[in-house]
mmCIF file with all atom_site columns, C-alpha atoms in Angstrom:
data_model
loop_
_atom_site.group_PDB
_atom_site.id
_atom_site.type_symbol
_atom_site.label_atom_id
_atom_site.label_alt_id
_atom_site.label_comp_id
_atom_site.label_asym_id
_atom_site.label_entity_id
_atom_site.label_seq_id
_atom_site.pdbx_PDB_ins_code
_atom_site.Cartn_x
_atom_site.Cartn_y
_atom_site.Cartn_z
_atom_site.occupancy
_atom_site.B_iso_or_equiv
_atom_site.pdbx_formal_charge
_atom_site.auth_seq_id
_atom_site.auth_comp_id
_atom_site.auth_asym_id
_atom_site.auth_atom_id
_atom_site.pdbx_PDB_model_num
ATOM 1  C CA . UNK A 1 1  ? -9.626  12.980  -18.055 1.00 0.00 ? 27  UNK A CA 1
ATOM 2  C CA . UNK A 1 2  ? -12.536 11.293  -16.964 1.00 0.00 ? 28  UNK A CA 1
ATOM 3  C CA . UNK A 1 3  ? -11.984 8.401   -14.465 1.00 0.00 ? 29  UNK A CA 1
ATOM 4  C CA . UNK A 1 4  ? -13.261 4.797   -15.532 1.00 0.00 ? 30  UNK A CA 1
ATOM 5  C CA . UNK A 1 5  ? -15.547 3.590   -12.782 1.00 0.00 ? 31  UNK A CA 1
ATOM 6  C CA . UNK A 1 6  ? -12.983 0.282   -12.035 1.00 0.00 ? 32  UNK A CA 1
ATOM 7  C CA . UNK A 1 7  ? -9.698  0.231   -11.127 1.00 0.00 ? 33  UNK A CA 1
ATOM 8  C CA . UNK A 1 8  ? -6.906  -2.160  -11.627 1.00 0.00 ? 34  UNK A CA 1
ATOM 9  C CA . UNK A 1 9  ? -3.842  -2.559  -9.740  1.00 0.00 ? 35  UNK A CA 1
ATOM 10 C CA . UNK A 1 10 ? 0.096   -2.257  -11.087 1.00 0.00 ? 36  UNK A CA 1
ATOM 11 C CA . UNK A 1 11 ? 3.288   -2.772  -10.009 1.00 0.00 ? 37  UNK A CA 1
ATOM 12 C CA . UNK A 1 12 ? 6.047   -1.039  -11.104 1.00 0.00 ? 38  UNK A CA 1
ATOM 13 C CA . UNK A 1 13 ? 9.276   -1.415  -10.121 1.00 0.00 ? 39  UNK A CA 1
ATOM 14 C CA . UNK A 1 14 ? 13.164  -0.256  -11.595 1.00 0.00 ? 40  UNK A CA 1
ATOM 15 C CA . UNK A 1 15 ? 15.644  -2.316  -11.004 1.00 0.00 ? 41  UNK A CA 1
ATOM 16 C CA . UNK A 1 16 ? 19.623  -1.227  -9.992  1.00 0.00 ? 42  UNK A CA 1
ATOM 17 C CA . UNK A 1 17 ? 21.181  -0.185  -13.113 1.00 0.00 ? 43  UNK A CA 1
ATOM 18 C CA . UNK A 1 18 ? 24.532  -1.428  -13.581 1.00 0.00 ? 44  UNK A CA 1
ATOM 19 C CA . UNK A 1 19 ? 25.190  2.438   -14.842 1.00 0.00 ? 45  UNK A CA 1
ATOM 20 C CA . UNK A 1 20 ? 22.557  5.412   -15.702 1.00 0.00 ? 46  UNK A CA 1
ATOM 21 C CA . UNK A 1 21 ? 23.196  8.686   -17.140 1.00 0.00 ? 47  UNK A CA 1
ATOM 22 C CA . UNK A 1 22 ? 20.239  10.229  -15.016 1.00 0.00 ? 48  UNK A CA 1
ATOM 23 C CA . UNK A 1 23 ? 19.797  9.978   -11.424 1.00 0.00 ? 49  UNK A CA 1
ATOM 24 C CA . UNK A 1 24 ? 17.090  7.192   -10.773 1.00 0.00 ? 50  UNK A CA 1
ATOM 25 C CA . UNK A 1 25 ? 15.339  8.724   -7.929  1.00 0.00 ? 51  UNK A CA 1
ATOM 26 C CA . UNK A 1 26 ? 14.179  11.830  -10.543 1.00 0.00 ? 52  UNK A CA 1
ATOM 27 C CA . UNK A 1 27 ? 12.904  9.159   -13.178 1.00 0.00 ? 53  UNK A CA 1
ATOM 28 C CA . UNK A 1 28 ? 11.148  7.369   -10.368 1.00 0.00 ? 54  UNK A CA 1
ATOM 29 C CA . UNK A 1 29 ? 9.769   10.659  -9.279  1.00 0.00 ? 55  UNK A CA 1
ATOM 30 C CA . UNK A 1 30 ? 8.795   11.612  -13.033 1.00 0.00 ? 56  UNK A CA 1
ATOM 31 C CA . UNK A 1 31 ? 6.788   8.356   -13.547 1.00 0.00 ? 57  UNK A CA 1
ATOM 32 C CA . UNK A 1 32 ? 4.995   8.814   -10.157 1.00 0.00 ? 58  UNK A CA 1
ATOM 33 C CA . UNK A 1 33 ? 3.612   12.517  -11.617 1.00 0.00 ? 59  UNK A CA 1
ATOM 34 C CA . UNK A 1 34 ? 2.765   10.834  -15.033 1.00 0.00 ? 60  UNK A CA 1
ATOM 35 C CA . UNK A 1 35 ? 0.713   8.230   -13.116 1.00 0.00 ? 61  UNK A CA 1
ATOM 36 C CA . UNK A 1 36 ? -1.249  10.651  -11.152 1.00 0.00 ? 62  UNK A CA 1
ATOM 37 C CA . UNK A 1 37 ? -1.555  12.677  -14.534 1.00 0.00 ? 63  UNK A CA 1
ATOM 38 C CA . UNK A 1 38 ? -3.400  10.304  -16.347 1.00 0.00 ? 64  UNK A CA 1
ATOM 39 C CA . UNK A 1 39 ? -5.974  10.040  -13.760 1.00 0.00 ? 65  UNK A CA 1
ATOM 40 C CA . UNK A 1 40 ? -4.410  7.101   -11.193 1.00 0.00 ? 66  UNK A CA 1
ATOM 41 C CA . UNK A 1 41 ? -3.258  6.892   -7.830  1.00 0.00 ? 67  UNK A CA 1
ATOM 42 C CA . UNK A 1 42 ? 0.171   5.826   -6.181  1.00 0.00 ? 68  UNK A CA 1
ATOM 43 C CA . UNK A 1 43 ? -1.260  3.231   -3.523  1.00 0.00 ? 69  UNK A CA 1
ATOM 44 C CA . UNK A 1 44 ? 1.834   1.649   -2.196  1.00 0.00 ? 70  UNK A CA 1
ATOM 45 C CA . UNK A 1 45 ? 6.177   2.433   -2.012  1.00 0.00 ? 71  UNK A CA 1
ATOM 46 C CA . UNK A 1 46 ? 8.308   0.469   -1.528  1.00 0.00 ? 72  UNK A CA 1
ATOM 47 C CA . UNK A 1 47 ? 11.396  0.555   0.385   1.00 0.00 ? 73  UNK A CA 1
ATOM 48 C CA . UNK A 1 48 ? 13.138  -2.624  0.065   1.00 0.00 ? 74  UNK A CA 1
ATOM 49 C CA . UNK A 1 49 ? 13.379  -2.042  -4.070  1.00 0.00 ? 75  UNK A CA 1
ATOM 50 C CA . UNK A 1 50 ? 12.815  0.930   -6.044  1.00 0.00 ? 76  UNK A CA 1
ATOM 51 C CA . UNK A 1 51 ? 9.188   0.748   -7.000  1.00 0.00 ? 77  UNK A CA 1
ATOM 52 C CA . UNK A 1 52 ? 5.742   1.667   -6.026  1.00 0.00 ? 78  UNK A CA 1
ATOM 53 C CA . UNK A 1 53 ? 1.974   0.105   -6.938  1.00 0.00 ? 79  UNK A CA 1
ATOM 54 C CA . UNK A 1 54 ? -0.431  2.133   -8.745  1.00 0.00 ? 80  UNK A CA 1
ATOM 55 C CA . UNK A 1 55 ? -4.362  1.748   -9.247  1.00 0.00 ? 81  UNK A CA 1
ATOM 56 C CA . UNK A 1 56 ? -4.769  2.762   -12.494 1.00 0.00 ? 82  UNK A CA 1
ATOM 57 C CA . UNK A 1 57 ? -7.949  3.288   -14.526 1.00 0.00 ? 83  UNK A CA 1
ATOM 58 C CA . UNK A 1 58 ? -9.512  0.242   -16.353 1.00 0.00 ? 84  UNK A CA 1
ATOM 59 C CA . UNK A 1 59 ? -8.452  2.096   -20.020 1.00 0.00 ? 85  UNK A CA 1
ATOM 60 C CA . UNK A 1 60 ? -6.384  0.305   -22.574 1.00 0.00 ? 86  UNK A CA 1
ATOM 61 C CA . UNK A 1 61 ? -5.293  3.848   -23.494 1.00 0.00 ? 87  UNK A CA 1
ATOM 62 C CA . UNK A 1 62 ? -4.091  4.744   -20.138 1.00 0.00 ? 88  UNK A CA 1
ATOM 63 C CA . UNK A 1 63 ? -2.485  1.349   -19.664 1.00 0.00 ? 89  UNK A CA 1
ATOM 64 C CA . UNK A 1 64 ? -0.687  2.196   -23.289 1.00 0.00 ? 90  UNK A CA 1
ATOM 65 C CA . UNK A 1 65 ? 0.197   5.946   -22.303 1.00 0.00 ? 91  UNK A CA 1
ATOM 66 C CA . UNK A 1 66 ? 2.476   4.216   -19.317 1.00 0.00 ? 92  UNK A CA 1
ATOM 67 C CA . UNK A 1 67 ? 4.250   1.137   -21.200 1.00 0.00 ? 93  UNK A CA 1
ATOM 68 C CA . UNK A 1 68 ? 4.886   4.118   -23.416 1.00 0.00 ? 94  UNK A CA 1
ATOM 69 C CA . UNK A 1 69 ? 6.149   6.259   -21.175 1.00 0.00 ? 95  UNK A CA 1
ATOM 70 C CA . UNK A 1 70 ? 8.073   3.506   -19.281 1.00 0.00 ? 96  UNK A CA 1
ATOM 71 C CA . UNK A 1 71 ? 9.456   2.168   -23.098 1.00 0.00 ? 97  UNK A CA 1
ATOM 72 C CA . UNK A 1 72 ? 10.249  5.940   -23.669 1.00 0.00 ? 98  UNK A CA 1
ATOM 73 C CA . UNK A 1 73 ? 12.513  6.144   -20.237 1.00 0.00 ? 99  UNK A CA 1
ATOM 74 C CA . UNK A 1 74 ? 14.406  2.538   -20.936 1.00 0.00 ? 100 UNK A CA 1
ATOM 75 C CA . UNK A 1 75 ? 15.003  4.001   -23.962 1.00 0.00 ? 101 UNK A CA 1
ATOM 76 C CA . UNK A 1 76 ? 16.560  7.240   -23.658 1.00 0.00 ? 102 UNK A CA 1
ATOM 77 C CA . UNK A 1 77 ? 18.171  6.731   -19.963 1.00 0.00 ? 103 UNK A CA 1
ATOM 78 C CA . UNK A 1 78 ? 18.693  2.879   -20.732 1.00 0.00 ? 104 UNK A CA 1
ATOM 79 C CA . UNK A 1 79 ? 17.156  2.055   -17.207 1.00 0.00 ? 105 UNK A CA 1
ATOM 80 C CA . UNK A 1 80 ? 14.906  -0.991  -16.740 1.00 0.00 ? 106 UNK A CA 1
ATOM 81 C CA . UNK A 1 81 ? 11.356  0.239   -15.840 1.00 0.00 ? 107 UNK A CA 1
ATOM 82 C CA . UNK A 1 82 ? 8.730   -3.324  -15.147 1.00 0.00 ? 108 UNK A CA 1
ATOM 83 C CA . UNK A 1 83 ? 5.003   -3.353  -15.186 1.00 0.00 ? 109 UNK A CA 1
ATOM 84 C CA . UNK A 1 84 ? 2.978   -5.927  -13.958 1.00 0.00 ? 110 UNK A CA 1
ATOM 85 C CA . UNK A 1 85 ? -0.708  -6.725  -12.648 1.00 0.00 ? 111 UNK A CA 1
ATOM 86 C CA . UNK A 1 86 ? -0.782  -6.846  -9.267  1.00 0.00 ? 112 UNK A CA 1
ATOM 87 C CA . UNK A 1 87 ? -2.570  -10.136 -8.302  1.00 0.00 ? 113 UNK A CA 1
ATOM 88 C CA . UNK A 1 88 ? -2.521  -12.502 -5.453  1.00 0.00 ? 114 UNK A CA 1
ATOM 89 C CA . UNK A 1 89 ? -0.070  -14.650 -5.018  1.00 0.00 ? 115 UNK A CA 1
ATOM 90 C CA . UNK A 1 90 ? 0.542   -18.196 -3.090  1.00 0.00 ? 116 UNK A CA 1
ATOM 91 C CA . UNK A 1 91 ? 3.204   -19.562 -1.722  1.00 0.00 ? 117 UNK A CA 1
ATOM 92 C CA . UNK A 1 92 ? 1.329   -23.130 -1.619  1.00 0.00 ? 118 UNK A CA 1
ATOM 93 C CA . UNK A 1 93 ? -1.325  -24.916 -3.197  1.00 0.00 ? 119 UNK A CA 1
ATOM 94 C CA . UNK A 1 94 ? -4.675  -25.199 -1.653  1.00 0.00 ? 120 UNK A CA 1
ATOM 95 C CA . UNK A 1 95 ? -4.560  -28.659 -1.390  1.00 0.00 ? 121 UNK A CA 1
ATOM 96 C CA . UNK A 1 96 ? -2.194  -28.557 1.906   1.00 0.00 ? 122 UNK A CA 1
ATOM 97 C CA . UNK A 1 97 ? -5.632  -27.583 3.548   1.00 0.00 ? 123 UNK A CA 1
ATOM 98 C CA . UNK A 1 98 ? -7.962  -29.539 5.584   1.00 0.00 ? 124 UNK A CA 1
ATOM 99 C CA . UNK A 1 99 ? -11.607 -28.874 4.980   1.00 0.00 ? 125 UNK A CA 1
#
């Protein structure tokens, strides 16, 4: 696959099941290979919650091919999978600032 020339940066994260047929761990592991399959790059783990952040091609089909995949997973192991933008984020207003 060729690589877009931008980038944009996801987080995904899976949340403790209340109960899971698979072990976790190996679907985490699975969507981490699918990531890097379709061309992106794991760029951050975590280790306080089960999740990692991803720079992913700018491609709406790439972005597609993981919701799918991470629809496909919820669906068959009935375990959460979430996928957001990674963006900055403040705690406060600017406002609190003096020029």
């Amino acid at each position: 696959m060729a690589q877009a020339s931008s980038l944009s940066s996801y987080i995904v994260t899976f949340p403790k099941p209340d109960t899971i047929a698979t072990d976790q761990d190996s679907i985490i592991e699975d969507v981490k290979k699918f990531v890097i399959d379709v061309g992106g790059t794991i760029t951050h783990e975590y280790s306080l919650i089960k999740g990692f952040t991803v720079d992913l091609p700018d491609s709406e089909q790439v972005l597609d091919s993981l919701k799918e995949k991470l629809d496909y997973i919820e669906d068959k192991f009935g375990t959460k999978c979430n996928l957001e933008k990674d963006s900055e984020v403040h705690a406060l207003n600017r406002d609190h600032l003096v020029a």
